[in-house]
Amino acid sequence: MTLQAILFVLIIIGGTALLSWPLGRYMAGVMDPKGGKGTMTGLFQAIVGPLGREEQGWKAYVFAILAFNIVIFTVVYLIQTFQGALPFNPDGMGAVNPDLMFNTAASFTTNTNLQHYSGEATYSYFTQLGGLMWLQFVTPAVGLAAPTAMARALSGRALGNFWVDLQRATFLVLLPLSLVFAALLVIGGLPMTFEGSVVATTLEGVQQTIARGPVAAFVTIKQLGTNGGGFFGPNSTHPLENVSFYTNMIQMVAIIIVPMACVWMFARIVGRIKHGFVIFAVMLCFVLIKTAGSVGFETAPTQAFNDLPIAQDVGNLEGKELRFGATGGPLWAVLTTATSNGSVGAMHDSLNPLAGMMPMVGMWLNESFGGVGVGMINMFLYIVVAVFVAGMMIGRTPEYLGWRIEAREVKLALFALLAHGAFILLGTAIFAATPWGAETLNNSGPHGFSEILYEFTSAAANNGSGFEGLGDNTVPWNITTGLVMIFSRFIPIILPLAIVGFMSQKRRATESSGTLSVEGGVFATMLAVTVIVVGALTFFPAATLGPIAEHVMYMN
Amino acid sequence: MTSLLASLRLTVATMAICVVGYSAAVWAFAQAVTPETANGSLITNAEGQVIGSSQIAQGFSQPGYFWPRPSAVDYNAAGAAGSNKSPTSEDLKTRGAEIVEAYGATAENPLPADLVAMSGAGLDPHISEAGALYQVARVAEARGLQPAILENLVRSHSEAPGGFLMSGKIVNVLELNLALDAL
């Protein structure tokens, strides 16, 4: 890696890490105001009605999450159904297949934003803003509410009220941030118009139809809420979705800033800042390792052009935009999959084999820094397992922040972690062995296998990026990935809340010198090893069949 | 039932503020502060007809114009996409050979890679400065102009938007060709 690339990576990741500190403090303040009485709390309770005032136990909190998600799924399914009759449809978008509508509604409800359609060719401005962008606000808010409740329980208090937490996250965290970032992107040159596409007559006399729309508002929350669903089909590689080097940097900061701040928010609510530093450091290490891999492997030139008279001095350019520079694409690929964002700044299908594996590793682990809110929750599952294993090793009752972890809690945590692997590997196996997958490939050999593996990984990680050559708008793909997204969203939200629910019913022990400290290097190492053993090794066999095989076959 | 009612109330509240309020605020800001880019950076000719967007590549193919990067969707700005081919793909090898032939590149005078590799959206408005200079001889011959004039034109239109964080300069092809027509 050149000095230039290292500097670029440090500015983006380091700069955002610094910004995440004050944001985390702000988020802890508004999500969990002192004494439960923020200035807006009364208003938020009034908006919900009677349910807004009750203290919820973990079951009531989970029930409220599920009820809200059923409603938002239904609303967006209906908006798609009737988009032909609804306003803000200057390009006359019409009916959409039911299986695609199911997939899109599931995808955006679960904060995944896997897109089996191309925005400018399928959905009206009404559907894009009123349906999809709306979900891009409220689904990360669901994500933020969950670790807030979890952290309250871990600090020995009641969980709180989901209806109020959801509004705090939407109106006090995501909305103000979006206004700031949208202004920056507008100044950077992103379009924001309600006029339809325009027909240009080019210098050579050809007709060119140019799609445009209310892009800036959509793209901002797409990035900030770890949503990732683009306004245009090719996402943030589209010149009107990501205009310049400058907007590209802003959008990359927007990918990771809230997931980073979630760690500080969690640490502040449980009142253990040093513990937050340990978690943050472990996550940051994984991001930096993946970035080094992705940026490094991507400096290899396009293998297919090697025997031709082509000058390749800046690495692999297939699927990349020149205005972002050589490091922009592979760095974005890591950030967007380290979090559960899933927007793309270069085509992942066209990354070099091992550079393209790094996004997959990010989604297999899915916690460094993970999706808004849910990344911290996934890390909590690894913490539970790490604390339990460490407790067994030193022969003491495992405790986390004074709460005893026993068989029931560990079983739930492991179930949630292993379900992730099961969805990916079983789904990939079935589709690789049948025409459901084999007939939809855009590349042959191990790269074709990688396309299927990536799609299930992306669905199970609620990420939404893809090896987009895959012809995934088919009934089997739409239904299967739709279901995988739904299960993969709610299992890791419900089970951690259940775990803290069970833990907090026990008597809290005071921490002594004999307790495993969660604030030092020993714990950090233990946590990192647990993540690698449980998270990464599960997928090693599949990786050898896809990206690793392709690398060995072609890249030497 | 009460939970569904609460959900519906939140649906109305969040839609009103995050969809209607937020979109209107961003739209008003954009139309007031940056009206040109907010509407797609459109370029019009003397008669007021739209001839393109400065951010969107056009499919130049005449020898008298600078050519853009190849596009997986034939420069369709209403259905953008990349090739999504693996860098090890046979299809890429075939395309590479075809483009090398079209430019007449040789081992002594190899073609800059950005003129062969497709961009992510198939609409990349830029080529590298090296890619533009590579085409100067062809354009000069087709137009009967001195190559030195065109080289100066290319260099004066080159930019490095990332400054010291970016290696090499890039050129906006449509703007370069408009300047060429204005010579």
XYZ file of C-alpha atoms in Angstrom:
739
model
C 0.000 0.000 0.000
C 1.233 3.422 -0.802
C 1.526 6.228 1.704
C -1.347 7.918 -0.103
C -3.692 4.993 0.499
C -2.712 4.729 4.166
C -3.304 8.439 4.684
C -6.702 8.239 2.994
C -7.775 5.290 5.165
C -6.580 7.006 8.337
C -8.426 10.224 7.535
C -11.721 8.432 6.928
C -11.615 5.837 9.717
C -9.623 7.861 12.253
C -11.534 11.066 11.597
C -14.878 9.313 11.980
C -13.725 7.590 15.169
C -12.976 11.006 16.656
C -16.351 12.390 15.555
C -18.162 9.361 16.988
C -17.092 10.266 20.537
C -19.170 13.473 20.920
C -21.986 11.891 18.912
C -22.045 8.910 21.293
C -22.306 11.256 24.247
C -25.164 13.127 22.583
C -26.961 9.875 21.702
C -26.681 8.522 25.249
C -28.134 11.815 26.486
C -31.176 11.838 24.227
C -31.850 8.081 24.143
C -31.601 7.680 27.911
C -32.245 11.106 29.468
C -31.548 11.474 33.168
C -34.473 10.223 35.217
C -36.308 9.255 32.002
C -37.477 12.864 31.586
C -36.012 14.415 28.443
C -37.597 17.633 27.241
C -39.450 15.831 24.462
C -40.557 12.760 26.428
C -43.979 14.187 27.257
C -44.672 14.952 23.608
C -43.528 11.501 22.487
C -45.799 9.843 25.054
C -48.712 11.922 23.835
C -48.117 10.887 20.211
C -48.262 7.169 21.100
C -51.263 7.390 23.389
C -51.774 5.331 26.561
C -49.081 2.738 25.712
C -46.413 5.437 25.830
C -46.426 5.727 29.605
C -45.933 2.134 30.745
C -42.644 0.605 31.849
C -42.167 -2.445 29.635
C -40.600 -5.747 30.636
C -38.531 -7.541 28.008
C -41.530 -9.427 26.661
C -43.628 -6.296 26.273
C -40.704 -4.486 24.651
C -40.216 -7.320 22.137
C -43.946 -7.501 21.469
C -44.028 -3.780 20.688
C -41.083 -4.168 18.281
C -42.852 -6.975 16.436
C -46.187 -5.151 16.263
C -44.549 -2.038 14.849
C -42.629 -4.063 12.254
C -45.743 -5.875 11.075
C -47.432 -2.529 10.513
C -44.555 -0.885 8.635
C -44.101 -3.983 6.446
C -47.784 -3.889 5.527
C -47.794 -0.156 4.803
C -44.863 -0.416 2.399
C -46.292 -3.491 0.677
C -49.499 -1.536 0.066
C -47.680 1.565 -1.211
C -45.918 -0.584 -3.820
C -49.200 -2.224 -4.809
C -50.879 1.084 -5.497
C -47.953 3.165 -6.749
C -49.530 3.478 -10.218
C -52.476 5.365 -8.692
C -50.445 7.443 -6.244
C -48.915 10.878 -6.926
C -45.239 11.821 -7.493
C -44.893 9.375 -10.366
C -43.639 11.528 -13.268
C -42.092 8.564 -15.111
C -45.279 6.466 -14.925
C -44.016 3.489 -12.881
C -46.622 0.726 -12.800
C -47.289 -2.668 -11.277
C -44.578 -4.768 -9.620
C -44.575 -8.568 -9.198
C -45.868 -9.727 -5.779
C -42.726 -11.758 -5.009
C -40.565 -8.686 -5.676
C -42.873 -6.527 -3.549
C -42.534 -9.067 -0.717
C -38.755 -9.077 -1.072
C -38.518 -5.288 -1.131
C -40.848 -4.822 1.838
C -38.962 -7.475 3.839
C -35.647 -6.029 2.777
C -36.380 -2.461 3.857
C -38.322 -3.446 6.994
C -35.334 -5.453 8.197
C -32.883 -2.585 7.526
C -31.229 -4.807 4.897
C -31.959 -2.953 1.668
C -31.104 -5.875 -0.549
C -32.438 -4.684 -3.895
C -33.671 -7.136 -6.515
C -34.795 -4.176 -8.625
C -33.317 -1.058 -10.147
C -34.769 2.057 -8.518
C -34.921 4.321 -11.554
C -36.715 1.632 -13.573
C -39.151 0.222 -10.993
C -40.401 2.630 -8.340
C -42.067 6.057 -8.362
C -40.766 8.979 -6.309
C -43.686 8.342 -3.943
C -42.647 4.741 -3.335
C -38.986 5.686 -3.017
C -39.533 8.496 -0.503
C -42.843 7.677 1.194
C -42.177 3.944 1.438
C -38.503 3.097 1.212
C -36.918 6.272 2.633
C -39.456 6.256 5.452
C -38.289 2.756 6.412
C -34.705 3.995 6.173
C -35.548 6.317 9.083
C -37.649 4.081 11.311
C -35.801 0.761 10.946
C -32.422 2.027 12.197
C -34.474 3.665 14.961
C -35.714 0.186 15.916
C -32.070 -0.874 15.887
C -31.092 1.993 18.205
C -33.941 1.337 20.614
C -32.930 -2.282 21.250
C -29.391 -1.745 22.676
C -30.698 1.230 24.652
C -33.175 -1.045 26.401
C -30.506 -3.727 26.778
C -28.070 -1.272 28.347
C -30.681 0.007 30.770
C -31.360 -3.551 31.951
C -27.636 -4.226 32.329
C -27.309 -1.139 34.514
C -29.978 -2.569 36.800
C -32.972 -0.531 35.655
C -36.203 -1.268 33.803
C -35.971 -1.603 30.004
C -37.969 1.533 29.247
C -40.665 2.039 26.627
C -40.179 1.023 22.988
C -42.632 3.545 21.562
C -40.818 6.440 23.169
C -37.330 5.080 22.404
C -38.265 4.715 18.740
C -39.248 8.375 18.523
C -36.136 9.522 20.381
C -33.988 7.626 17.868
C -35.923 8.893 14.864
C -36.474 12.526 15.772
C -33.533 13.325 18.031
C -30.727 11.229 16.495
C -31.368 10.316 12.853
C -33.319 13.382 11.725
C -30.877 16.105 12.875
C -27.886 14.112 11.594
C -29.627 13.652 8.242
C -30.294 17.366 7.864
C -26.604 18.144 8.415
C -25.310 15.463 6.038
C -27.966 16.202 3.406
C -26.864 19.839 3.363
C -23.247 18.749 2.862
C -24.194 16.406 0.005
C -26.395 19.024 -1.674
C -23.513 21.482 -1.576
C -21.357 18.694 -3.014
C -23.682 18.564 -6.019
C -26.232 15.787 -5.501
C -29.567 16.279 -7.320
C -32.755 17.017 -5.372
C -35.664 17.511 -7.739
C -39.174 16.185 -8.166
C -39.072 16.606 -11.934
C -38.963 13.446 -14.006
C -36.233 12.192 -16.291
C -35.053 14.448 -19.092
C -34.290 13.545 -22.716
C -31.052 14.999 -24.022
C -29.802 15.084 -27.602
C -26.094 14.313 -27.381
C -23.304 15.974 -29.391
C -23.393 13.026 -31.785
C -27.169 13.396 -32.157
C -28.285 10.397 -30.077
C -31.233 10.569 -27.675
C -30.195 9.945 -24.066
C -32.798 9.679 -21.285
C -31.321 10.867 -17.995
C -33.058 9.657 -14.817
C -32.894 11.999 -11.829
C -35.007 12.695 -8.756
C -34.983 13.532 -5.049
C -31.599 11.854 -4.659
C -29.873 13.889 -1.914
C -32.503 13.322 0.784
C -32.635 9.589 0.044
C -28.890 8.994 -0.129
C -28.221 10.763 3.174
C -30.373 8.523 5.326
C -29.388 5.526 3.191
C -25.836 6.046 4.457
C -26.493 7.206 8.029
C -28.970 4.482 8.967
C -26.835 1.549 7.730
C -29.597 1.057 5.178
C -27.703 0.976 1.908
C -30.529 0.844 -0.600
C -29.602 3.150 -3.458
C -31.830 5.575 -5.319
C -30.378 4.322 -8.602
C -29.605 0.691 -9.432
C -25.808 0.886 -9.204
C -26.020 2.708 -5.869
C -23.215 5.133 -4.958
C -21.211 4.362 -8.080
C -23.856 6.298 -10.044
C -22.487 9.759 -10.887
C -25.708 11.456 -9.762
C -25.825 9.486 -6.491
C -22.176 10.188 -5.653
C -20.895 13.132 -7.628
C -17.286 13.632 -6.585
C -14.292 12.718 -4.466
C -15.666 15.045 -1.812
C -19.180 13.531 -1.666
C -17.576 10.093 -1.634
C -15.651 10.973 1.526
C -18.761 12.401 3.222
C -20.747 9.296 2.344
C -18.062 6.993 3.753
C -18.011 8.925 7.029
C -21.805 8.636 7.107
C -21.581 4.844 6.801
C -19.660 4.262 10.013
C -20.310 7.237 12.274
C -23.532 6.040 13.925
C -22.422 2.394 14.397
C -19.229 3.695 16.023
C -21.178 6.059 18.253
C -23.450 3.181 19.334
C -20.537 1.652 21.250
C -20.013 4.874 23.224
C -23.748 5.193 23.769
C -23.948 1.657 25.164
C -20.907 2.203 27.375
C -22.316 5.440 28.772
C -25.748 4.009 29.534
C -24.248 1.019 31.382
C -21.815 3.474 32.964
C -18.616 1.672 31.912
C -16.626 3.874 29.535
C -13.449 1.800 29.830
C -15.403 -1.297 28.792
C -16.577 0.723 25.796
C -12.966 1.423 24.840
C -12.193 -2.318 24.881
C -15.170 -3.133 22.639
C -14.355 -0.245 20.312
C -10.716 -1.336 20.054
C -11.628 -4.925 19.140
C -14.061 -3.744 16.467
C -11.560 -1.231 15.110
C -8.870 -3.930 14.796
C -11.131 -6.094 12.657
C -11.989 -3.129 10.408
C -8.343 -2.185 9.927
C -7.283 -5.763 9.124
C -10.035 -6.131 6.534
C -9.210 -2.729 5.054
C -5.550 -3.619 4.675
C -6.591 -6.839 2.927
C -9.123 -5.272 0.613
C -7.071 -2.219 -0.404
C -3.929 -4.343 -0.702
C -5.398 -7.128 -2.867
C -7.119 -4.554 -5.064
C -3.772 -3.068 -6.124
C -3.291 -6.167 -8.298
C -4.229 -5.344 -11.912
C -7.215 -6.843 -13.738
C -6.025 -10.383 -14.443
C -7.959 -10.691 -17.726
C -6.029 -7.770 -19.263
C -2.581 -9.068 -18.346
C -1.688 -10.508 -21.769
C -2.953 -7.497 -23.724
C -1.158 -4.219 -24.527
C -2.908 -2.398 -21.688
C -1.102 -0.154 -19.185
C -2.345 -1.033 -15.703
C -0.629 1.087 -13.100
C -3.416 1.811 -10.590
C -4.741 -1.696 -9.849
C -8.021 -3.242 -10.918
C -10.337 -0.624 -12.479
C -13.252 -2.844 -13.543
C -16.428 -1.672 -11.785
C -14.803 1.470 -10.395
C -15.335 5.177 -10.859
C -12.271 7.301 -11.574
C -13.393 10.317 -9.520
C -13.117 8.426 -6.188
C -9.440 7.500 -6.594
C -7.933 4.017 -6.355
C -8.540 3.497 -2.620
C -12.153 4.690 -2.565
C -13.735 1.488 -3.896
C -12.044 -1.180 -1.751
C -12.232 0.943 1.426
C -15.938 1.535 0.877
C -16.417 -2.213 0.323
C -15.012 -2.908 3.788
C -16.875 -0.122 5.602
C -20.221 -0.945 4.047
C -19.975 -4.607 5.097
C -18.275 -4.042 8.456
C -21.429 -2.124 9.300
C -24.618 -3.594 7.879
C -24.920 -0.761 5.375
C -24.693 -2.454 1.986
C -24.395 0.567 -0.275
C -21.568 0.210 -2.785
C -18.928 2.606 -4.137
C -17.523 0.047 -6.574
C -18.962 -3.156 -7.976
C -18.132 -5.936 -5.498
C -18.638 -8.606 -8.169
C -15.669 -7.121 -10.054
C -13.272 -6.898 -7.113
C -10.210 -9.141 -7.209
C -11.048 -12.527 -5.610
C -9.515 -11.961 -2.177
C -10.441 -8.267 -2.098
C -14.022 -9.438 -2.724
C -13.742 -11.896 0.165
C -13.153 -9.085 2.690
C -16.730 -7.779 2.423
C -17.926 -11.346 2.991
C -15.743 -11.673 6.098
C -17.246 -8.425 7.368
C -20.770 -9.796 6.997
C -19.887 -13.198 8.472
C -18.692 -11.441 11.648
C -21.359 -8.708 11.411
C -20.342 -6.804 14.524
C -17.423 -4.572 13.644
C -19.090 -2.047 13.965
C -22.273 -3.663 12.704
C -25.611 -2.082 11.883
C -27.047 0.916 13.731
C -27.761 -0.508 17.173
C -27.762 -4.141 16.121
C -23.965 -4.232 15.663
C -23.583 -3.563 19.362
C -26.185 -6.232 20.065
C -24.321 -8.799 17.959
C -21.165 -7.952 19.865
C -23.085 -8.468 23.103
C -23.796 -12.048 21.988
C -20.067 -12.630 21.464
C -19.367 -11.025 24.863
C -21.766 -13.431 26.572
C -20.001 -16.400 24.973
C -16.521 -14.999 25.675
C -17.309 -14.305 29.331
C -18.779 -17.786 29.739
C -15.798 -19.529 28.173
C -13.358 -17.427 30.194
C -15.280 -18.182 33.375
C -15.055 -21.904 32.663
C -11.315 -21.598 32.034
C -10.551 -19.862 35.328
C -13.081 -21.917 37.251
C -15.342 -19.135 38.493
C -18.991 -18.385 37.952
C -19.102 -16.300 34.760
C -20.400 -12.791 35.392
C -20.893 -9.849 33.063
C -21.144 -6.467 34.792
C -22.124 -8.394 37.922
C -24.871 -10.455 36.264
C -24.455 -14.205 36.346
C -24.321 -15.933 32.981
C -25.593 -19.488 33.107
C -26.516 -22.255 30.706
C -29.777 -20.664 29.557
C -28.160 -17.358 28.562
C -25.284 -19.022 26.729
C -27.608 -21.348 24.851
C -29.627 -18.400 23.587
C -26.503 -16.471 22.590
C -25.001 -19.415 20.738
C -28.300 -20.173 19.042
C -28.436 -16.617 17.673
C -24.814 -16.740 16.515
C -25.090 -20.165 14.895
C -28.402 -19.365 13.195
C -26.494 -16.725 11.206
C -24.102 -19.362 9.861
C -26.861 -21.883 9.257
C -28.899 -19.514 7.084
C -25.875 -18.656 4.967
C -24.433 -22.135 4.505
C -27.698 -24.050 4.056
C -29.080 -21.453 1.659
C -25.883 -21.416 -0.383
C -25.784 -25.222 -0.518
C -29.366 -25.495 -1.760
C -29.054 -22.786 -4.405
C -25.637 -23.938 -5.620
C -26.950 -27.447 -6.158
C -30.179 -26.520 -7.964
C -31.238 -24.464 -10.998
C -32.629 -21.870 -8.534
C -29.100 -20.595 -8.151
C -27.135 -22.124 -11.002
C -29.292 -20.582 -13.741
C -29.019 -17.041 -12.342
C -25.225 -16.651 -12.413
C -23.290 -13.990 -14.308
C -19.867 -15.602 -13.855
C -18.753 -19.219 -14.102
C -16.588 -21.426 -11.883
C -15.701 -20.456 -8.303
C -16.768 -16.859 -8.930
C -20.266 -18.085 -9.716
C -20.298 -19.931 -6.386
C -19.157 -16.688 -4.730
C -22.176 -14.878 -6.190
C -24.553 -17.293 -4.428
C -22.533 -17.312 -1.195
C -22.443 -13.504 -1.194
C -26.200 -13.184 -1.716
C -27.089 -15.386 1.255
C -24.386 -13.781 3.380
C -25.768 -10.346 2.565
C -29.352 -11.385 3.346
C -28.432 -13.088 6.640
C -26.250 -10.164 7.727
C -29.051 -7.717 6.863
C -26.452 -5.986 4.723
C -27.951 -5.560 1.265
C -24.898 -5.320 -0.947
C -24.455 -7.933 -3.614
C -22.351 -9.503 -6.288
C -24.816 -7.757 -8.512
C -24.255 -9.804 -11.621
C -26.540 -12.380 -10.050
C -29.959 -12.415 -11.740
C -31.730 -12.373 -8.390
C -35.179 -11.057 -9.337
C -36.690 -14.555 -9.522
C -39.407 -16.118 -7.384
C -37.059 -18.513 -5.494
C -34.511 -15.781 -4.765
C -37.160 -13.214 -3.760
C -39.005 -15.553 -1.379
C -35.963 -17.274 0.159
C -33.841 -14.204 0.794
C -36.964 -12.365 2.009
C -37.501 -15.016 4.702
C -33.810 -15.188 5.602
C -33.735 -11.419 6.081
C -36.757 -11.494 8.395
C -35.435 -14.304 10.617
C -31.940 -12.850 10.658
C -33.256 -9.461 11.728
C -35.445 -10.491 14.604
C -33.571 -13.440 16.146
C -30.583 -11.233 17.123
C -32.902 -8.507 18.455
C -35.275 -10.721 20.453
C -32.788 -13.162 21.981
C -30.393 -10.563 23.485
C -33.360 -8.786 25.060
C -34.454 -12.153 26.454
C -30.945 -12.776 27.765
C -30.762 -9.475 29.632
C -34.332 -10.072 30.798
C -33.308 -13.381 32.383
C -30.010 -12.066 33.726
C -31.543 -9.055 35.411
C -33.982 -11.229 37.348
C -31.013 -12.605 39.274
C -29.291 -10.951 42.179
C -26.471 -8.721 40.999
C -23.067 -9.561 42.463
C -20.545 -6.903 43.310
C -17.403 -7.173 41.212
C -14.279 -8.156 43.141
C -10.620 -8.698 42.341
C -11.503 -12.301 41.488
C -13.996 -11.285 38.781
C -12.820 -11.335 35.168
C -12.331 -7.674 34.301
C -14.038 -6.551 31.101
C -11.796 -3.517 30.825
C -8.363 -4.839 29.925
C -6.243 -6.465 27.268
C -7.009 -10.001 28.480
C -10.699 -9.508 27.884
C -10.068 -7.828 24.519
C -8.020 -10.831 23.400
C -10.611 -13.281 24.682
C -13.349 -11.417 22.831
C -11.396 -11.238 19.576
C -10.587 -14.962 19.725
C -14.240 -15.808 20.338
C -15.273 -13.717 17.344
C -12.714 -15.439 15.132
C -13.483 -18.986 16.286
C -17.275 -18.734 16.324
C -17.715 -16.178 13.576
C -15.010 -16.685 10.994
C -13.990 -20.340 11.099
C -17.575 -21.458 10.467
C -17.265 -20.017 6.983
C -13.733 -21.044 6.075
C -14.766 -24.150 4.047
C -17.215 -22.106 1.982
C -14.573 -19.424 1.387
C -12.149 -22.004 0.014
C -14.697 -23.079 -2.596
C -15.332 -19.504 -3.726
C -12.877 -16.591 -3.506
C -9.861 -18.579 -2.300
C -10.208 -21.142 -5.102
C -10.540 -18.352 -7.655
C -7.444 -16.629 -6.320
C -5.359 -19.796 -6.415
C -6.552 -20.694 -9.917
C -6.009 -17.320 -11.576
C -3.991 -14.823 -9.602
C -0.503 -16.340 -9.614
C -54.857 -4.208 19.123
C -53.696 -1.177 21.079
C -50.160 -1.938 19.856
C -51.316 -1.784 16.252
C -53.033 1.509 16.952
C -49.863 2.891 18.547
C -47.886 1.701 15.506
C -50.260 3.489 13.174
C -49.977 6.700 15.168
C -46.196 6.491 14.946
C -46.484 5.749 11.223
C -48.377 8.979 10.688
C -46.012 11.017 12.864
C -42.798 9.688 11.345
C -44.105 9.963 7.781
C -45.194 13.559 8.332
C -41.842 14.635 9.716
C -39.243 12.333 8.102
C -40.810 12.056 4.656
C -42.789 15.255 4.069
C -40.924 17.681 6.339
C -37.416 16.377 5.734
C -37.801 16.002 1.950
C -39.294 19.461 1.639
C -36.508 21.003 3.705
C -33.729 19.344 1.680
C -35.502 20.194 -1.580
C -35.943 23.863 -0.645
C -32.323 24.114 0.471
C -31.049 22.477 -2.729
C -33.193 24.545 -5.080
C -32.164 27.749 -3.294
C -28.441 27.100 -2.856
C -27.410 24.850 -5.744
C -30.206 24.944 -8.338
C -27.971 23.778 -11.196
C -26.689 20.547 -9.665
C -29.980 19.989 -7.826
C -31.657 19.476 -11.186
C -29.052 17.116 -12.602
C -26.250 19.400 -13.874
C -27.898 19.703 -17.258
C -26.117 21.443 -20.140
C -28.117 23.297 -22.788
C -27.034 24.610 -26.186
C -27.610 28.086 -27.622
C -31.187 27.134 -28.627
C -31.963 26.041 -25.078
C -32.111 22.319 -25.867
C -30.679 19.899 -23.312
C -27.586 18.229 -24.737
C -26.634 16.187 -21.693
C -25.556 16.256 -18.078
C -21.992 17.150 -17.164
C -22.052 14.243 -14.673
C -23.233 11.581 -17.138
C -21.107 9.951 -19.836
C -22.252 10.071 -23.469
C -21.404 7.355 -25.956
C -18.972 9.185 -28.254
C -17.798 6.985 -31.106
C -16.837 9.384 -33.941
C -13.064 9.698 -34.470
C -13.276 13.486 -34.117
C -14.365 13.280 -30.463
C -12.653 11.997 -27.331
C -14.193 8.646 -26.326
C -15.392 7.787 -22.808
C -14.850 4.583 -20.847
C -16.824 1.592 -22.186
C -20.309 1.111 -20.698
C -22.072 -2.136 -19.756
C -25.439 -0.515 -20.559
C -24.475 1.457 -23.670
C -24.677 4.786 -21.749
C -28.328 4.256 -20.808
C -28.810 6.920 -18.123
C -32.252 5.547 -17.270
C -31.001 2.037 -16.456
C -27.421 2.225 -15.249
C -25.319 -0.835 -14.331
C -21.799 -2.217 -14.347
C -20.560 -5.342 -16.080
C -20.310 -7.247 -12.777
C -17.705 -9.469 -14.396
C -14.978 -11.040 -12.324
C -11.517 -9.602 -13.104
C -10.546 -13.165 -14.072
C -13.430 -13.563 -16.530
C -12.999 -14.759 -20.139
C -15.600 -12.195 -21.248
C -13.345 -9.447 -19.967
C -10.423 -10.828 -21.969
C -12.548 -10.770 -25.128
C -13.706 -7.202 -24.506
C -10.148 -6.111 -23.776
C -8.939 -7.511 -27.092
C -11.760 -5.795 -29.018
C -11.082 -2.397 -27.492
C -7.328 -2.733 -27.967
C -8.013 -3.331 -31.645
C -10.405 -0.362 -31.928
C -7.733 1.962 -30.525
C -4.923 0.218 -32.417
C -2.881 -0.171 -29.239
C 0.448 -1.982 -29.368
C 2.969 -3.269 -26.841
C 5.116 -0.155 -27.474
C 2.109 2.148 -27.040
C -0.160 0.369 -24.519
C -3.692 1.582 -23.847
C -4.461 3.146 -20.427
C -6.589 0.642 -18.478
C -9.473 3.009 -17.738
C -10.374 3.012 -21.458
C -10.907 -0.767 -21.266
C -12.387 -1.287 -17.790
C -16.090 -0.520 -17.388
C -17.150 1.735 -14.517
C -19.561 0.758 -11.752
C -22.608 2.483 -13.227
C -21.525 2.515 -16.881
C -21.893 6.307 -16.815
C -18.499 7.500 -15.522
C -18.131 10.995 -17.015
C -14.332 10.932 -16.653
C -11.320 9.317 -18.274
C -7.745 9.582 -17.061
C -5.533 12.370 -18.383
C -3.359 9.649 -19.902
C -6.445 8.190 -21.591
C -7.281 11.554 -23.136
C -3.725 12.226 -24.296
C -3.716 8.756 -25.857
C -6.563 9.847 -28.152
C -5.056 13.173 -29.203
C -3.440 11.809 -32.372
C -6.725 10.338 -33.662
C -8.803 13.415 -32.850
C -6.188 15.751 -34.350
C -6.117 13.796 -37.582
C -9.913 13.640 -37.865
C -10.245 17.384 -37.254
C -7.123 18.489 -39.136
C -5.734 20.202 -36.034
C -2.227 20.437 -34.557
C -1.790 17.736 -31.827
C -0.055 20.336 -29.630
C -3.263 22.414 -29.468
C -5.260 19.404 -28.359
C -2.661 18.401 -25.800
C -2.939 21.840 -24.249
C -6.726 21.558 -24.292
C -6.574 18.199 -22.475
C -4.136 19.477 -19.878
C -6.172 22.611 -19.203
C -9.252 20.437 -18.586
C -7.455 17.925 -16.328
C -8.140 17.993 -12.622
C -7.174 16.077 -9.485
C -10.313 16.386 -7.340
C -8.745 14.439 -4.466
C -5.589 16.567 -4.392
C -2.725 14.818 -2.620
C -5.017 11.882 -1.715
C -5.382 10.831 -5.346
C -2.801 9.753 -7.896
C -3.137 10.927 -11.480
C -5.489 13.446 -13.058
C -8.888 12.927 -14.684
C -10.775 14.731 -17.467
C -14.529 15.208 -17.948
C -15.119 13.882 -21.484
C -18.287 15.810 -22.329
C -16.798 19.113 -21.192
C -13.616 18.367 -23.130
C -15.581 17.613 -26.292
C -17.649 20.791 -25.885
C -14.420 22.783 -25.612
C -13.176 20.931 -28.695
C -16.258 21.957 -30.688
C -15.740 25.543 -29.544
C -12.156 25.735 -30.834
